[in-house]
């Protein structure tokens, strides 16, 4: 596939609801997308301290995996995305949520959103799929639409962490096997160091409050125009709630195994054995059904999963 724009690429990945769910996070069906969506929504809610008065924005909302789980926890939720097809699935999935709003993006700007119209904004698994120039343009425009006193929660792949590096090492392999006359996939995975990502956030005008970097992802919470007192209270809150926001070492380990299964380096059975060996743990409850569903979908190639 050699789509030349973000829109064409993601539209072609979201031709059916099933394909769109697979493209957002590898989910195989509605029950799995809800299962992972609840987990990520809890993480986002903790990072941004989302409450019933908040006007929340998701940049790159996909099928509304996270938004569907957040609409009941905030005043309004707005999902924006470059892909018309993703938004079509999101609108269908959130049809019964009257406080959900959608906009299609045309470029790396949020021109349809008014200045200072958003309290809390987040973007999950999106900045890792674009050029750094676009990431920075979006951060700058997020700074315009988030009100003074508002917060953002953003993440990308962490090049420095061993699991982030393991994920990155698959990228040169993909390119090595590609037609070198074609340009690189515009939506390919891109990586930052924690310092680099924080630099973009800071230069876009935000005040970084937390930079969680002990996993495959760099996750940053930052604020706009916070006074010293607010900065201190946000620091204390984010330190207290870090375990609910940052990916844990066990999450990172399972994520690394999941990627190894997808790229055929280990079998699903080998991963399942490692997951089961770590039980009981929240991460086991997250990854086990996710892995088994993927295994069922690939049963022809991988053999039948356990009952
Ligand atoms: C991996 S999915 C993640 C979706 C959602 N955030 C989630 O976690 O379920 C990436 C999403 O970002 C969107 N996207 C990719 N490039 C984009 C861009 N340049 N501008 C806006 N959205 C983009 C895609 O259409 C897709 O819906």
Short mmCIF file of C-alpha atoms in Angstrom, two decimals, residues 164-285:
data_model
loop_
_atom_site.label_atom_id
_atom_site.label_comp_id
_atom_site.label_asym_id
_atom_site.label_seq_id
_atom_site.Cartn_x
_atom_site.Cartn_y
_atom_site.Cartn_z
CA UNK A 164 10.13 0.90 22.76
CA UNK A 165 13.44 0.11 21.11
CA UNK A 166 12.29 -3.49 20.43
CA UNK A 167 9.18 -2.05 18.73
CA UNK A 168 11.34 0.38 16.74
CA UNK A 169 13.64 -2.41 15.51
CA UNK A 170 10.75 -3.88 13.52
CA UNK A 171 10.49 -0.64 11.50
CA UNK A 172 13.83 -0.91 9.61
CA UNK A 173 12.91 -4.55 8.90
CA UNK A 174 9.58 -3.49 7.40
CA UNK A 175 11.34 -0.91 5.23
CA UNK A 176 14.10 -3.36 4.27
CA UNK A 177 11.43 -5.66 2.85
CA UNK A 178 9.56 -2.85 1.05
CA UNK A 179 9.79 -1.60 -2.52
CA UNK A 180 12.59 0.99 -2.19
CA UNK A 181 11.30 2.94 -5.19
CA UNK A 182 8.12 3.81 -3.25
CA UNK A 183 8.10 6.52 -0.61
CA UNK A 184 7.85 5.37 2.99
CA UNK A 185 4.40 4.73 4.46
CA UNK A 186 3.29 8.17 5.63
CA UNK A 187 1.54 6.65 8.67
CA UNK A 188 4.42 4.42 9.71
CA UNK A 189 5.40 4.25 13.37
CA UNK A 190 7.59 7.12 14.53
CA UNK A 191 9.44 7.43 17.83
CA UNK A 192 10.76 10.11 20.20
CA UNK A 193 13.01 10.21 23.21
CA UNK A 194 11.24 11.54 26.33
CA UNK A 195 13.31 14.74 26.10
CA UNK A 196 12.47 15.30 22.43
CA UNK A 197 8.73 14.82 22.97
CA UNK A 198 8.76 17.12 25.97
CA UNK A 199 10.61 19.74 23.92
CA UNK A 200 7.80 19.84 21.33
CA UNK A 201 5.19 20.12 24.10
CA UNK A 202 7.10 22.92 25.82
CA UNK A 203 7.91 24.84 22.62
CA UNK A 204 4.22 24.68 21.64
CA UNK A 205 3.58 26.76 24.76
CA UNK A 206 2.50 24.15 27.35
CA UNK A 207 3.97 23.64 30.81
CA UNK A 208 4.94 19.95 31.15
CA UNK A 209 3.69 18.55 34.47
CA UNK A 210 4.59 14.87 34.20
CA UNK A 211 6.67 12.86 31.74
CA UNK A 212 6.13 9.12 32.30
CA UNK A 213 8.78 7.24 30.34
CA UNK A 214 9.25 3.85 32.01
CA UNK A 215 7.46 1.91 29.27
CA UNK A 216 7.16 1.55 25.48
CA UNK A 217 5.48 4.99 25.44
CA UNK A 218 6.35 8.50 26.52
CA UNK A 219 3.23 9.96 28.17
CA UNK A 220 3.14 13.66 28.95
CA UNK A 221 0.60 15.66 30.95
CA UNK A 222 0.95 19.41 30.48
CA UNK A 223 -0.99 22.56 31.24
CA UNK A 224 -1.69 25.93 29.69
CA UNK A 225 -1.02 29.14 31.66
CA UNK A 226 -1.05 27.51 35.10
CA UNK A 227 0.00 29.66 38.04
CA UNK A 228 2.50 28.40 40.60
CA UNK A 229 -0.13 27.20 43.06
CA UNK A 230 -1.93 25.19 40.38
CA UNK A 231 1.36 23.76 39.11
CA UNK A 232 2.16 22.53 42.62
CA UNK A 233 -1.27 20.95 43.11
CA UNK A 234 -1.14 19.26 39.67
CA UNK A 235 2.36 17.91 40.37
CA UNK A 236 1.15 16.44 43.67
CA UNK A 237 -1.94 14.91 42.03
CA UNK A 238 0.04 13.40 39.15
CA UNK A 239 2.61 11.93 41.48
CA UNK A 240 -0.14 10.44 43.63
CA UNK A 241 -2.01 8.99 40.63
CA UNK A 242 1.02 7.95 38.56
CA UNK A 243 0.21 4.23 38.82
CA UNK A 244 -3.24 4.84 37.27
CA UNK A 245 -1.78 6.85 34.36
CA UNK A 246 1.64 5.44 33.42
CA UNK A 247 1.91 2.09 31.67
CA UNK A 248 3.30 -0.39 34.21
CA UNK A 249 6.40 -2.57 33.67
CA UNK A 250 4.07 -5.57 33.27
CA UNK A 251 1.99 -3.72 30.67
CA UNK A 252 5.21 -2.89 28.77
CA UNK A 253 6.32 -6.54 28.94
CA UNK A 254 2.96 -7.80 27.63
CA UNK A 255 2.90 -5.11 24.96
CA UNK A 256 6.35 -6.25 23.77
CA UNK A 257 5.15 -9.87 23.62
CA UNK A 258 2.00 -8.84 21.73
CA UNK A 259 4.12 -7.10 19.10
CA UNK A 260 6.39 -10.16 18.89
CA UNK A 261 3.30 -12.33 18.25
CA UNK A 262 2.04 -9.97 15.53
CA UNK A 263 5.44 -9.99 13.79
CA UNK A 264 5.71 -13.79 14.16
CA UNK A 265 8.73 -13.81 16.48
CA UNK A 266 6.93 -15.85 19.14
CA UNK A 267 3.69 -17.82 19.05
CA UNK A 268 0.42 -16.78 20.67
CA UNK A 269 0.74 -19.85 22.90
CA UNK A 270 4.15 -18.72 24.15
CA UNK A 271 2.71 -15.32 25.02
CA UNK A 272 -0.33 -16.85 26.73
CA UNK A 273 1.94 -18.96 28.93
CA UNK A 274 3.80 -15.85 30.07
CA UNK A 275 0.57 -13.93 30.63
CA UNK A 276 -0.93 -16.75 32.70
CA UNK A 277 2.26 -17.04 34.73
CA UNK A 278 1.81 -13.40 35.85
CA UNK A 279 -1.77 -13.85 37.11
CA UNK A 280 -3.43 -12.41 39.08
CA UNK A 281 -2.84 -8.89 37.73
CA UNK A 282 -4.93 -6.18 36.07
CA UNK A 283 -2.66 -6.39 33.03
CA UNK A 284 -3.49 -10.10 32.71
CA UNK A 285 -7.20 -9.22 32.71
#
